[in-house]
Short mmCIF file of C-alpha atoms and ligand atoms in Angstrom, two decimals:
data_model
loop_
_atom_site.label_atom_id
_atom_site.label_comp_id
_atom_site.label_asym_id
_atom_site.label_seq_id
_atom_site.Cartn_x
_atom_site.Cartn_y
_atom_site.Cartn_z
CA UNK A 773 118.33 -195.06 -93.39
CA UNK A 774 114.61 -194.63 -92.64
CA UNK A 775 113.94 -194.16 -88.94
CA UNK A 776 110.91 -193.47 -86.75
CA UNK A 777 111.02 -191.92 -83.28
CA UNK A 778 108.11 -192.90 -81.06
CA UNK A 779 107.27 -192.23 -77.43
CA UNK A 780 104.95 -190.15 -75.27
CA UNK A 781 104.89 -186.34 -75.52
CA UNK A 782 108.16 -184.77 -74.29
CA UNK A 783 109.99 -188.10 -74.40
CA UNK A 784 112.74 -186.35 -76.37
CA UNK A 785 111.73 -187.41 -79.91
CA UNK A 786 112.41 -183.97 -81.37
CA UNK A 787 115.71 -183.54 -79.54
CA UNK A 788 117.20 -186.84 -80.71
CA UNK A 789 115.73 -186.58 -84.19
CA UNK A 790 117.54 -183.20 -84.58
CA UNK A 791 120.82 -184.70 -83.37
CA UNK A 792 120.38 -187.60 -85.78
CA UNK A 793 119.67 -185.20 -88.62
CA UNK A 794 123.02 -183.46 -88.06
CA UNK A 795 124.95 -186.72 -87.81
CA UNK A 796 123.31 -188.61 -90.69
CA UNK A 797 122.41 -185.63 -92.90
CA UNK A 798 118.90 -186.85 -93.60
CA UNK A 799 115.75 -184.75 -93.05
CA UNK A 800 113.96 -184.61 -89.71
CA UNK A 801 110.22 -184.68 -90.38
CA UNK A 802 108.15 -183.68 -87.37
CA UNK A 803 104.39 -183.79 -87.97
CA UNK A 804 103.96 -181.55 -84.90
CA UNK A 805 106.21 -178.89 -86.51
CA UNK A 806 104.42 -179.28 -89.86
CA UNK A 807 101.02 -178.85 -88.18
CA UNK A 808 102.19 -175.85 -86.12
CA UNK A 809 103.39 -174.20 -89.36
CA UNK A 810 99.95 -174.78 -90.93
CA UNK A 811 98.20 -173.54 -87.76
CA UNK A 812 100.17 -170.28 -87.79
CA UNK A 813 98.57 -169.26 -91.14
CA UNK A 814 95.38 -167.33 -91.54
CA UNK A 815 92.89 -169.64 -93.22
CA UNK A 816 90.12 -172.13 -92.31
CA UNK A 817 92.52 -175.12 -92.30
CA UNK A 818 94.74 -173.27 -89.80
CA UNK A 819 91.78 -172.74 -87.47
CA UNK A 820 90.84 -176.42 -87.68
CA UNK A 821 94.39 -177.70 -87.05
CA UNK A 822 94.95 -175.21 -84.22
CA UNK A 823 91.88 -176.47 -82.38
CA UNK A 824 93.18 -180.07 -82.46
CA UNK A 825 96.63 -179.04 -81.25
CA UNK A 826 95.40 -176.70 -78.53
CA UNK A 827 93.06 -179.39 -77.17
CA UNK A 828 95.75 -182.07 -77.23
CA UNK A 829 93.79 -184.13 -79.78
CA UNK A 830 95.10 -185.95 -82.82
CA UNK A 831 94.54 -184.41 -86.23
CA UNK A 832 92.37 -186.85 -88.29
CA UNK A 833 94.32 -189.61 -90.04
CA UNK A 834 93.30 -188.67 -93.58
CA UNK A 835 94.83 -185.20 -93.34
CA UNK A 836 97.88 -186.38 -91.41
CA UNK A 837 98.70 -189.25 -93.76
CA UNK A 838 98.43 -187.01 -96.83
CA UNK A 839 100.75 -184.45 -95.23
CA UNK A 840 103.41 -187.07 -94.55
CA UNK A 841 103.12 -188.85 -97.88
CA UNK A 842 103.56 -185.52 -99.70
CA UNK A 843 106.60 -184.71 -97.55
CA UNK A 844 108.21 -188.13 -98.12
CA UNK A 845 107.90 -187.59 -101.87
CA UNK A 846 110.33 -184.63 -101.75
CA UNK A 847 113.83 -185.02 -103.16
CA UNK A 848 115.63 -184.63 -99.82
CA UNK A 849 114.10 -187.92 -98.56
CA UNK A 850 115.87 -189.90 -101.29
CA UNK A 851 118.65 -191.15 -99.00
CA UNK A 852 116.53 -191.53 -95.89
CA UNK A 853 114.43 -189.67 -93.34
CA UNK A 854 113.68 -189.42 -89.65
CA UNK A 855 110.00 -189.37 -88.69
CA UNK A 856 109.18 -187.72 -85.35
CA UNK A 857 105.61 -187.92 -84.05
CA UNK A 858 104.34 -190.05 -86.94
CA UNK A 859 102.78 -192.60 -87.00
CA UNK A 860 100.59 -192.14 -83.94
CA UNK A 861 97.79 -194.55 -84.87
CA UNK A 862 97.76 -198.08 -86.29
CA UNK A 863 96.05 -196.79 -89.42
CA UNK A 864 98.85 -194.25 -89.97
CA UNK A 865 101.46 -197.01 -89.55
CA UNK A 866 99.69 -199.26 -92.08
CA UNK A 867 99.31 -196.44 -94.62
CA UNK A 868 102.97 -195.49 -94.20
CA UNK A 869 103.94 -199.11 -94.81
CA UNK A 870 101.81 -199.22 -97.95
CA UNK A 871 103.32 -196.00 -99.31
CA UNK A 872 106.89 -197.09 -98.64
CA UNK A 873 106.21 -200.48 -100.24
CA UNK A 874 105.03 -198.73 -103.40
CA UNK A 875 108.27 -196.70 -103.40
CA UNK A 876 110.39 -199.82 -102.85
CA UNK A 877 111.41 -198.55 -99.41
CA UNK A 878 110.95 -199.70 -95.81
CA UNK A 879 111.38 -198.55 -92.23
CA UNK A 880 114.74 -199.76 -90.91
CA UNK A 881 114.33 -199.08 -87.19
CA UNK A 882 111.77 -197.65 -84.79
CA UNK A 883 113.21 -196.05 -81.67
CA UNK A 884 110.77 -196.04 -78.74
CA UNK A 885 111.80 -193.61 -75.99
CA UNK A 886 110.60 -194.73 -72.55
CA UNK A 887 109.99 -191.90 -70.06
CA UNK A 888 107.78 -191.91 -66.94
CA UNK A 889 104.70 -189.69 -66.69
CA UNK A 890 106.24 -187.74 -63.76
CA UNK A 891 109.28 -186.78 -65.78
CA UNK A 892 107.13 -185.90 -68.79
CA UNK A 893 105.22 -183.38 -66.65
CA UNK A 894 108.47 -181.76 -65.49
CA UNK A 895 109.84 -181.58 -69.01
CA UNK A 896 106.63 -180.13 -70.44
CA UNK A 897 106.44 -177.18 -68.06
CA UNK A 898 110.09 -176.21 -68.69
CA UNK A 899 110.11 -176.75 -72.46
CA UNK A 900 110.84 -173.74 -74.66
CA UNK A 901 110.98 -173.93 -78.46
CA UNK A 902 112.64 -171.64 -81.01
CA UNK A 903 110.00 -169.92 -83.12
CA UNK A 904 112.29 -170.02 -86.15
CA UNK A 905 114.34 -173.27 -86.22
CA UNK A 906 112.22 -175.28 -83.69
CA UNK A 907 115.27 -176.15 -81.55
CA UNK A 908 114.07 -177.31 -78.16
CA UNK A 909 115.43 -176.09 -74.79
CA UNK A 910 114.37 -176.61 -71.18
CA UNK A 911 114.60 -173.76 -68.69
CA UNK A 912 115.50 -176.23 -65.88
CA UNK A 913 117.68 -178.84 -67.54
CA UNK A 914 118.89 -177.41 -70.87
CA UNK A 915 118.53 -173.62 -70.91
CA UNK A 916 119.70 -171.46 -73.80
CA UNK A 917 122.92 -169.60 -72.90
CA UNK A 918 121.18 -166.53 -74.37
CA UNK A 919 118.13 -166.60 -72.09
CA UNK A 920 114.92 -166.51 -74.13
CA UNK A 921 116.83 -166.29 -77.42
CA UNK A 922 117.87 -169.32 -79.52
CA UNK A 923 121.62 -170.05 -79.38
CA UNK A 924 121.57 -171.39 -82.95
CA UNK A 925 119.66 -168.77 -84.93
CA UNK A 926 119.00 -165.83 -82.57
CA UNK A 927 115.19 -166.04 -82.82
CA UNK A 928 112.87 -165.86 -79.80
CA UNK A 929 111.98 -168.91 -77.72
CA UNK A 930 108.33 -169.53 -76.86
CA UNK A 931 106.32 -171.89 -74.69
CA UNK A 932 103.94 -174.08 -76.69
CA UNK A 933 100.31 -173.38 -75.87
CA UNK A 934 99.68 -177.12 -75.49
CA UNK A 935 102.56 -177.48 -73.00
CA UNK A 936 100.44 -177.20 -69.86
CA UNK A 937 99.35 -179.75 -67.26
CA UNK A 938 95.76 -180.11 -68.51
CA UNK A 939 96.79 -180.72 -72.09
CA UNK A 940 99.56 -183.12 -71.13
CA UNK A 941 97.10 -185.42 -69.36
CA UNK A 942 94.95 -185.59 -72.51
CA UNK A 943 97.96 -186.04 -74.80
CA UNK A 944 99.41 -188.79 -72.61
CA UNK A 945 96.10 -190.64 -72.49
CA UNK A 946 95.75 -190.26 -76.27
CA UNK A 947 99.22 -191.77 -76.60
CA UNK A 948 98.25 -194.78 -74.46
CA UNK A 949 94.90 -195.25 -76.19
CA UNK A 950 95.90 -194.73 -79.82
CA UNK A 951 99.66 -195.05 -80.27
CA UNK A 952 100.21 -198.29 -78.35
CA UNK A 953 98.71 -200.26 -81.26
CA UNK A 954 101.15 -198.64 -83.68
CA UNK A 955 104.04 -199.46 -81.32
CA UNK A 956 102.91 -203.10 -81.22
CA UNK A 957 102.73 -203.17 -85.01
CA UNK A 958 106.48 -202.42 -85.20
CA UNK A 959 107.26 -204.73 -82.29
CA UNK A 960 105.68 -207.60 -84.25
CA UNK A 961 108.01 -206.76 -87.17
CA UNK A 962 111.08 -206.95 -84.88
CA UNK A 963 112.26 -203.45 -85.79
CA UNK A 964 111.33 -201.74 -82.52
CA UNK A 965 114.09 -200.80 -80.06
CA UNK A 966 113.24 -199.61 -76.54
CA UNK A 967 115.55 -196.90 -75.24
CA UNK A 968 115.56 -195.52 -71.69
CA UNK A 969 114.88 -191.83 -72.36
CA UNK A 970 115.53 -190.76 -68.75
CA UNK A 971 119.33 -190.90 -68.95
CA UNK A 972 121.55 -187.91 -69.92
CA UNK A 973 121.15 -186.58 -73.46
CA UNK A 974 124.63 -187.82 -74.33
CA UNK A 975 123.97 -191.37 -73.06
CA UNK A 976 120.54 -191.63 -74.67
CA UNK A 977 121.96 -190.43 -77.99
CA UNK A 978 124.78 -192.99 -77.76
CA UNK A 979 122.26 -195.80 -77.03
CA UNK A 980 120.25 -194.73 -80.08
CA UNK A 981 123.32 -194.80 -82.31
CA UNK A 982 124.32 -198.23 -80.96
CA UNK A 983 120.80 -199.51 -81.63
CA UNK A 984 120.93 -198.23 -85.20
CA UNK A 985 124.24 -199.98 -85.75
CA UNK A 986 122.57 -203.13 -84.42
CA UNK A 987 124.82 -203.41 -81.32
P1 AMP B 664 103.94 -182.95 -81.21
O1 AMP B 664 104.76 -181.73 -81.48
O2 AMP B 664 104.48 -184.18 -81.87
O3 AMP B 664 103.68 -183.14 -79.73
O4 AMP B 664 102.50 -182.72 -81.90
C1 AMP B 664 101.68 -181.63 -81.54
C2 AMP B 664 100.26 -181.88 -82.00
O5 AMP B 664 100.22 -182.01 -83.43
C3 AMP B 664 99.62 -183.14 -81.46
O6 AMP B 664 99.09 -183.00 -80.14
C4 AMP B 664 98.52 -183.36 -82.51
O7 AMP B 664 97.45 -182.43 -82.33
C5 AMP B 664 99.24 -182.98 -83.81
N1 AMP B 664 99.94 -184.15 -84.38
C6 AMP B 664 101.28 -184.33 -84.52
N2 AMP B 664 101.56 -185.50 -85.09
C7 AMP B 664 100.37 -186.12 -85.32
C8 AMP B 664 100.00 -187.38 -85.88
N3 AMP B 664 100.91 -188.27 -86.31
N4 AMP B 664 98.67 -187.66 -85.96
C9 AMP B 664 97.73 -186.78 -85.55
N5 AMP B 664 98.02 -185.59 -84.98
C10 AMP B 664 99.34 -185.25 -84.87
#
């Protein structure tokens, strides 16, 4: 099964993609995580990527598309994959389609998580991420039982530098301006499913699974 999670920043894409990964045993590919890994290195590309992330701007399509195409070519994607945070532009969606066509594959479903801007702001300020396994917590709604330590792997939790109110406004606007076209692209193909992302984690996850089963 080849799935895409779309939605504004902090809609829960990463959370549900991780849950799906455990249930379906297919890789969770987050372009945000891939870019943060590149940005943590010590080279000119890291500096360039870091400046896009820190300013809430999209990394240019050429670089982003290459990163994803390379990742999709790895052996673990043979039986399916979950894309989180990609595509974010119409051009990315078209290039992804072209690549999958060449491989004789297709996207089965696109899950669009709907969450209001007010809730996004609340989620962003409380979000904490594991520096090792990237598991996401929220200090208000889903804290780690071990404080600022990850329950899963014992590594430290950190607050993303781009998780602040200024950056969220830019990232949200970027989403409206650039990602809406990509959303409409999948809507026109009848593979887009809207899910209310404001319900409890358990209910949202159940709705996603029902949608994937075609219920
Ligand atoms: P995320 O963790 O998905 O919120 O992504 C964090 C940052 O990584 C974004 O604000 C962008 O700077 C960059 N990024 C992630 N995915 C993409 C993408 N598909 N296209 C361009 N930039 C991206």
